[in-house]
Coordinates of C-alpha atoms and ligand atoms in Angstrom, one line a residue:
X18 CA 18.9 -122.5 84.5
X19 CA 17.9 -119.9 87.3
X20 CA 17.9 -120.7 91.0
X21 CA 16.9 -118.4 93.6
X22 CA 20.2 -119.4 96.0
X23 CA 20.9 -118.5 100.0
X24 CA 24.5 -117.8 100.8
X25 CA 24.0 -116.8 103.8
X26 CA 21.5 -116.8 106.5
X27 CA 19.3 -113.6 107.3
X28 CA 20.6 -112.3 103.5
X29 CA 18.1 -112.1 101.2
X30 CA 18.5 -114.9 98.1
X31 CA 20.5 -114.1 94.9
X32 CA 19.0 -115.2 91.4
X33 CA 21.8 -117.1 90.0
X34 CA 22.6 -119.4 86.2
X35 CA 23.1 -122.8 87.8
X36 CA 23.6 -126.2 86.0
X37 CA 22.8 -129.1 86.6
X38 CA 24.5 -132.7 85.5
X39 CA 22.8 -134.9 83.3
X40 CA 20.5 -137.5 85.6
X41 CA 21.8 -140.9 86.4
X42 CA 20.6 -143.8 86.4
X43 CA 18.1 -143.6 89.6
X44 CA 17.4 -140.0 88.7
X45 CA 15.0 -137.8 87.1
X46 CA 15.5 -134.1 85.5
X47 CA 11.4 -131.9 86.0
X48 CA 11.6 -128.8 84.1
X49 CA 10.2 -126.9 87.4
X50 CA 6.8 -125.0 86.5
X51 CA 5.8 -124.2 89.7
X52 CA 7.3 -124.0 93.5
X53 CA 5.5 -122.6 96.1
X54 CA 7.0 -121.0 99.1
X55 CA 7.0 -122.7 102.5
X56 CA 7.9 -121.6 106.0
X57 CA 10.5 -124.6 106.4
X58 CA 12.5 -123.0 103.3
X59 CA 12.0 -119.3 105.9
X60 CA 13.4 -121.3 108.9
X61 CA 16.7 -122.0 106.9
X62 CA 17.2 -118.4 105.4
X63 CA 16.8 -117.4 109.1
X64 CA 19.2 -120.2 110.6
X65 CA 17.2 -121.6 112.7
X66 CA 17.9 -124.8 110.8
X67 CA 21.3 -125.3 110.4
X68 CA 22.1 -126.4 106.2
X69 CA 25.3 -126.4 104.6
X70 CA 25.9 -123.4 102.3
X71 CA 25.2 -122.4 99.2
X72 CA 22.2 -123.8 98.6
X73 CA 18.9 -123.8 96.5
X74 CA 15.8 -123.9 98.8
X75 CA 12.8 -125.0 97.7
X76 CA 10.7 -128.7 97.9
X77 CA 7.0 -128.1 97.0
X78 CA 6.7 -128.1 93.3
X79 CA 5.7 -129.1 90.1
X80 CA 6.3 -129.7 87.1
X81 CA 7.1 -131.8 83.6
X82 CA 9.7 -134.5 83.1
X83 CA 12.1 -133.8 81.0
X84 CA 14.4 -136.3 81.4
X85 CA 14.9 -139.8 82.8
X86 CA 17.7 -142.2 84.6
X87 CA 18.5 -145.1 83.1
X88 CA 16.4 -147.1 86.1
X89 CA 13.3 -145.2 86.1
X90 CA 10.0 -146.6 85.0
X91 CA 7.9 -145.2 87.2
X92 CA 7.5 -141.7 85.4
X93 CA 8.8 -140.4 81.7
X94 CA 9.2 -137.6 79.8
X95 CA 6.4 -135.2 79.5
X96 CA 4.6 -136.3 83.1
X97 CA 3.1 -133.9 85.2
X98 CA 4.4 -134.5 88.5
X99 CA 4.6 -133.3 92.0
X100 CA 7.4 -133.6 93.9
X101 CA 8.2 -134.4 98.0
X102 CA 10.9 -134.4 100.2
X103 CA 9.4 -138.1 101.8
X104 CA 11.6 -140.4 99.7
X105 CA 11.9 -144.0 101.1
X106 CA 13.6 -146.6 99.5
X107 CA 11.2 -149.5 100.3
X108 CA 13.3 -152.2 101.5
X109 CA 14.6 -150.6 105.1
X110 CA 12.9 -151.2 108.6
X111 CA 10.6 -148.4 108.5
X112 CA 9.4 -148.7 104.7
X113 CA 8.9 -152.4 105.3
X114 CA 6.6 -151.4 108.7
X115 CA 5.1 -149.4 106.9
X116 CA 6.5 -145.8 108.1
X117 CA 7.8 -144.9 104.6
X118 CA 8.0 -141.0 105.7
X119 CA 10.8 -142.5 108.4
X120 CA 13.0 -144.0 105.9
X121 CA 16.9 -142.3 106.2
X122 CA 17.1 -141.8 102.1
X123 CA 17.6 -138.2 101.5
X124 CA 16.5 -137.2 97.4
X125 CA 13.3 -135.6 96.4
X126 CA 10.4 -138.2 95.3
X127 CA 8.0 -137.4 92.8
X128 CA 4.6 -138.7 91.4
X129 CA 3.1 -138.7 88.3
X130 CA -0.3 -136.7 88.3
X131 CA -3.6 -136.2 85.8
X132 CA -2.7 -133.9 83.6
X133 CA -6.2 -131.8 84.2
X134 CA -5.0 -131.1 87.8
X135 CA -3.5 -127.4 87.6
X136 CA 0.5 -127.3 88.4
X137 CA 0.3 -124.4 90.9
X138 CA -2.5 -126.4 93.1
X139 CA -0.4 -129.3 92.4
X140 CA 2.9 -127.6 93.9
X141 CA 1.2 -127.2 96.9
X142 CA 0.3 -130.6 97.6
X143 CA 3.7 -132.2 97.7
X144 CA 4.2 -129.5 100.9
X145 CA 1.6 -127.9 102.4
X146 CA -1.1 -129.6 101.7
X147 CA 0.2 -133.8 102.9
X148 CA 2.3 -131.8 105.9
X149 CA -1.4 -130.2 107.5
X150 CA -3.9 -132.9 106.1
X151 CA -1.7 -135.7 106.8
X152 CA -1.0 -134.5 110.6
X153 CA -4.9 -134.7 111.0
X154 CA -5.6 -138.4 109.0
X155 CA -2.9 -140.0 109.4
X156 CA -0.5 -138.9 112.3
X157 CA -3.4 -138.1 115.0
X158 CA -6.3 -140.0 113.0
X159 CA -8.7 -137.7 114.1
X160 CA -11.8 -139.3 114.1
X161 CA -15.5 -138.4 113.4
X162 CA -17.0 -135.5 115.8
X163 CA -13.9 -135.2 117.6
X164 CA -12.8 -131.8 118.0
X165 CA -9.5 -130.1 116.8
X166 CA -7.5 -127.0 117.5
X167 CA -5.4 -125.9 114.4
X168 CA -2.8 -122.9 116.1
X169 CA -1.2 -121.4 112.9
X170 CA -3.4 -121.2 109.8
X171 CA -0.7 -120.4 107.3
X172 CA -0.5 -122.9 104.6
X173 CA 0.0 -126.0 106.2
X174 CA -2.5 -124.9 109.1
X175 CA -5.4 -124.4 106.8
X176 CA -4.6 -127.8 105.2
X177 CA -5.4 -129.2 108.8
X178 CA -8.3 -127.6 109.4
X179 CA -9.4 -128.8 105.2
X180 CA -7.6 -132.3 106.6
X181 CA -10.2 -132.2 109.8
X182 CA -13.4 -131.3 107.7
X183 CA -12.7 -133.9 105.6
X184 CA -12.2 -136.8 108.2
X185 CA -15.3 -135.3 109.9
X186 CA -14.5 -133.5 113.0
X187 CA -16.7 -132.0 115.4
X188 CA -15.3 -128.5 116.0
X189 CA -12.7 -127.5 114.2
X190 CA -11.2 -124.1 116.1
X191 CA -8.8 -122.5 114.0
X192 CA -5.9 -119.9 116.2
X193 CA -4.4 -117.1 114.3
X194 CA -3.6 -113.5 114.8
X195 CA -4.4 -112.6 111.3
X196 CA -8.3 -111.8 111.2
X197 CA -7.8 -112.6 107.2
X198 CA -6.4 -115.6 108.3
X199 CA -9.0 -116.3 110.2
X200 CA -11.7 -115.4 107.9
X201 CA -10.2 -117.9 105.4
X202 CA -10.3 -120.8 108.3
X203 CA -14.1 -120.4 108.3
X204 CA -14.3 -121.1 104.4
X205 CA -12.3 -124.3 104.8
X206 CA -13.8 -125.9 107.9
X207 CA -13.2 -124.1 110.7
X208 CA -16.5 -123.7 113.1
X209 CA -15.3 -121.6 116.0
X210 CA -11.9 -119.1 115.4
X211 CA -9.9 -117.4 118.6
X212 CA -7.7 -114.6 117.9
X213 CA -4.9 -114.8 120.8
X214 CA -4.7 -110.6 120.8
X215 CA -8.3 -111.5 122.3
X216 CA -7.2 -113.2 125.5
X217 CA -5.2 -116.2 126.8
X218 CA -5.6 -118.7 124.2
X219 CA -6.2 -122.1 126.1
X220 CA -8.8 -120.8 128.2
X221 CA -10.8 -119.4 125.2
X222 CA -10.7 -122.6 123.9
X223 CA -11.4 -124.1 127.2
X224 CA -14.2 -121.7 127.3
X225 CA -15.5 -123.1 123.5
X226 CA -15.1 -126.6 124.1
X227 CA -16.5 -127.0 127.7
X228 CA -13.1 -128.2 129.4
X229 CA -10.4 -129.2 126.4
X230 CA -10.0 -130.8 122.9
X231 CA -9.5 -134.3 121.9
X232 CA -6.6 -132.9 119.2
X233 CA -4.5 -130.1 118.9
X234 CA -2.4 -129.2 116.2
X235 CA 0.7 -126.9 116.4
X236 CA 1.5 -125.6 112.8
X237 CA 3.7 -122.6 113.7
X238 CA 7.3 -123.7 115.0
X239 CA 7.0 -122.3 118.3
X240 CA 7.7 -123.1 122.0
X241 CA 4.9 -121.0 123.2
X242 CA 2.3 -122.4 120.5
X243 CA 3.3 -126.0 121.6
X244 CA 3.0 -125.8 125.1
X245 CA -0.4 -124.0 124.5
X246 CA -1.4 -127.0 122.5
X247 CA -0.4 -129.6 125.2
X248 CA -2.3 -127.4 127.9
X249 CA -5.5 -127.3 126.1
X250 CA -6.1 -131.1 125.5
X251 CA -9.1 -132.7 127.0
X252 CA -8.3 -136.2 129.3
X253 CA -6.9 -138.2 127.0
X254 CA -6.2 -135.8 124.2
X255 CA -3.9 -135.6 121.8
X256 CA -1.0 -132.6 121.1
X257 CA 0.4 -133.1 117.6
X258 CA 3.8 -130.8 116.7
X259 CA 3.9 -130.3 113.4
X260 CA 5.7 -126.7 113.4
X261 CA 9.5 -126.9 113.5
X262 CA 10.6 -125.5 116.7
X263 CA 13.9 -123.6 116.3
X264 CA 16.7 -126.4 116.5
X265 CA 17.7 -127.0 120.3
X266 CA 15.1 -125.5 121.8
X267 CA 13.3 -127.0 124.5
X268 CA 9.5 -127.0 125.6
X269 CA 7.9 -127.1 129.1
X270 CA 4.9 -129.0 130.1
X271 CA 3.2 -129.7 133.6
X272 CA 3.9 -133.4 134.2
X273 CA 0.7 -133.6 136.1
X274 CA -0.8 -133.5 132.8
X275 CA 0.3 -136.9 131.8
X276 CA -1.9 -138.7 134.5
X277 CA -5.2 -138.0 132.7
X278 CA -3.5 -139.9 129.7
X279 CA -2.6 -136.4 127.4
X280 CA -0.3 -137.0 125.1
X281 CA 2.0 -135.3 122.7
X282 CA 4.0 -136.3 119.6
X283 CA 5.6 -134.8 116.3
X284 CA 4.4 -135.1 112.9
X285 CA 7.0 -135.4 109.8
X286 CA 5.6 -134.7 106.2
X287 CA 2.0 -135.8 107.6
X288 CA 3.2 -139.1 107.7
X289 CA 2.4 -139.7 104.5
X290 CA 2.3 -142.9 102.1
X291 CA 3.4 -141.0 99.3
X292 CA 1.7 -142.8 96.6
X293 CA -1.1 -143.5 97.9
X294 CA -2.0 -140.0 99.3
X295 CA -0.8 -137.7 96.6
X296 CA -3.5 -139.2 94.4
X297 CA -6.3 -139.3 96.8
X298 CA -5.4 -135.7 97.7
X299 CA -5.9 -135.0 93.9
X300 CA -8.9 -136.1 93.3
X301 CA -10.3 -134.7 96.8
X302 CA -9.1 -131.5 95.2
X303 CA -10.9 -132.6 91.8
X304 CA -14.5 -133.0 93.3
X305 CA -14.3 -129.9 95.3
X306 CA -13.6 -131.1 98.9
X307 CA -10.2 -129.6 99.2
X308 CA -10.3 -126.0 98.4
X309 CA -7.2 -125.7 97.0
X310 CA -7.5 -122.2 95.1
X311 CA -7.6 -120.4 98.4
X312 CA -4.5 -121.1 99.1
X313 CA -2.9 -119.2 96.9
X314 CA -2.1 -115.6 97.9
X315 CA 0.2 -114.6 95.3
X316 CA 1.4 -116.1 92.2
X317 CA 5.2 -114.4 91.9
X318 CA 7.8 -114.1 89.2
X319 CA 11.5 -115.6 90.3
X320 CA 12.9 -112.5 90.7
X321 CA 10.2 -111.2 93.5
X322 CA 10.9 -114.7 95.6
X323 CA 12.2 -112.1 98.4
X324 CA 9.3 -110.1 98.7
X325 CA 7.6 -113.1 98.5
X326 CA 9.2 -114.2 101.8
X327 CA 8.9 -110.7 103.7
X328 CA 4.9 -111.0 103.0
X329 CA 5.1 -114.5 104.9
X330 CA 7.5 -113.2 107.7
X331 CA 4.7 -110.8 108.1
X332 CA 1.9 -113.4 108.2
X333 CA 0.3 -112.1 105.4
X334 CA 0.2 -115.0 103.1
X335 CA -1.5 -118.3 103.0
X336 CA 0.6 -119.8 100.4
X337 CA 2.9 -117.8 97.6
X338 CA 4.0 -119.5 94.6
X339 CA 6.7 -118.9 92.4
X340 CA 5.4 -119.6 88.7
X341 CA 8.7 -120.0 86.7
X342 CA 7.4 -119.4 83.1
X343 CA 5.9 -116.1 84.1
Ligands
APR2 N1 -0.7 -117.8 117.4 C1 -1.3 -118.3 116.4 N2 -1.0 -118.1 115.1 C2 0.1 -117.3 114.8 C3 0.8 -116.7 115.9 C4 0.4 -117.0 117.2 N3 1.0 -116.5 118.3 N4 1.8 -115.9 115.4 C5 1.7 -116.1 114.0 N5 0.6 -116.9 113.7 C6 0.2 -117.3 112.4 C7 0.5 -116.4 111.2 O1 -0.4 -115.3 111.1 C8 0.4 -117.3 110.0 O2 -0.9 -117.3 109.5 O3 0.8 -118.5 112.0 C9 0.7 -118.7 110.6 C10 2.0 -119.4 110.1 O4 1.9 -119.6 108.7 P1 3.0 -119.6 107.6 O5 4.1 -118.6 107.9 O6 2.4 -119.6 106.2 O7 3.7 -121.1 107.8 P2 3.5 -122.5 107.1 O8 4.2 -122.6 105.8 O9 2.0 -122.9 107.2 O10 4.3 -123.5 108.1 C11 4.0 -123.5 109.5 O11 4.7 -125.8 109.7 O12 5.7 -127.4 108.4 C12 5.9 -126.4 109.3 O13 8.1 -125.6 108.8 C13 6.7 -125.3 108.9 O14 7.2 -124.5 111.1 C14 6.4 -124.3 109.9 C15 4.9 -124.5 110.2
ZN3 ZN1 7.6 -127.3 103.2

């Protein structure tokens, strides 16, 4: 079996024969059809994350079962499914409140899907797609007319601003410095767009909104882009993190802030309920409300999974996938 696999960090990956055991008992082998290329996997290659080495990145995919644990009888051979990194084991003190994406068990989860729902869109959903939408329903619960601020409209941004369309936001203002990017925002949901080569980005949106936003959402992994989140909330508004900010790196914000009630909080795998989003996110996509196919920027072979991540180090991509029979 191929594996695109990092050695080391800030080399590019080496297509490698890896093998893999026979499942056991709790396990399931998916012949991989599809993975698309996230920023997290960029993060690692560029050690910002620190990850034991060798390893085989990768998390948003899809594919078919091949073969099954012992255990298992929630999927079988020959299931379309779609995998995500938010396992949870259901008996611990976060499953049991509820907070499955908090449980401490570490393997991939996966879900079967309809088998009418295209594996490359479906890739994208066990990433991407929960980590944006799910930031806006069910981490900040945005709520009808409110408006949003999405800073970052890469993949998981543009999943936000679909996310705040769908739970019925007021103005959805989408921050990128890609005018493409931007362009893209507007097909999805966005109402207003702010390019921050155009001026100091919080008072543009101060300027849009009449004095703040009720929720911002940081989908970039940066100090600067989180502080500017924080600083252009509306009394009472919301700052929601969902970028990984290098690890140990600390952001600044004016404690004076905090008296008008702002608030700000992180957002892991848009603290999803696995089996109950994956579906609904499925069929959102099914009767056109999620816009899926405009997400993908590129469908590459294995071998071009490098390029692949130079063209989103550039900001040029919304979401590349790697399509393993091609
Ligand atoms: N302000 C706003 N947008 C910017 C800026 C900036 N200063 N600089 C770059 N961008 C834009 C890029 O043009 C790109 O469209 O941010 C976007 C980032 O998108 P991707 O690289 O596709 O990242 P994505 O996969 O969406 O992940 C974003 O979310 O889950 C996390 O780990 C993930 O931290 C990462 C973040
Ligand atoms: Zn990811």
């Amino acid at each position: 079996m191929k594996a695109a696999v990092l050695h080391e960090v800030n080399k590019p990956l080496v297509i490698e024969d890896v093998s893999l055991p026979n499942p056991g008992p709790r396990e399931v082998l998916i012949r991989t059809s599809v993975a698309g290329l996230c920023h997290s996997d960029l993060h690692f290659m560029e050690g910002l994350y620190p990850h034991p080495l060798p390893a085989v990145l990768g998390h948003e995919s899809a594919g078919i079962v091949e073969k099954v644990g012992s255990d298992v009888n929630y999927v079988k051979p020959g299931d379309h499914v779609v995998t995500c990194l938010s396992v949870f084991c259901g008996t611990c003190d976060n499953c049991t409140m509820g907070r499955t994406v908090l449980c401490t068990d570490t393997t991939v989860k996966m879900l079967p899907i309809r088998k009418d729902m295209p594996l490359e869109l479906a890739a994208l959903i066990g990433c991407g797609v929960i980590t944006g939408y799910g930031a806006v329903v069910n981490t900040a619960k945005v709520g009808p007319g409110e408006n949003v601020v999405v800073i970052g409209c890469g993949g998981v941004g543009m999943a936000a601003i679909n996310g705040a369309q769908i739970a019925g936001a007021g103005r959805i203002i989408a921050v990128d410095t890609n005018p493409a990017k931007l362009q893209l925002a507007t097909k999805l949901g966005a109402t207003d767009i702010v390019d921050p080569r155009n001026g100091d980005v919080v008072q543009q949106v101060r300027e849009l909104t009449g004095g703040g936003v009720h929720h911002s959402f940081e989908v970039l992994g940066r100090k600067e882009t989180a502080e500017q989140a924080f600083a252009m909330l509306a009394p009472g508004g919301t700052a929601t993190i969902v970028g990984m900010i290098p690890f140990g790196q600390k952001i600044e914000l004016h404690g004076f802030d905090f008296l008008r009630e702002r608030k700000i909080q992180g957002s892991s795998m848009g603290s999803n309920h696995f089996r109950v989003d994956m579906p609904r996110l499925v069929e959102f996509y099914m009767r056109g409300r999620l816009h899926l196919e405009d997400w993908i920027s590129a469908k590459l072979k294995l071998s071009e999974i490098n390029e692949g991540f130079a063209e989103m180090k550039a900001g040029k991509t919304v979401r590349s996938v790697i399509m393993f029979d091609a």
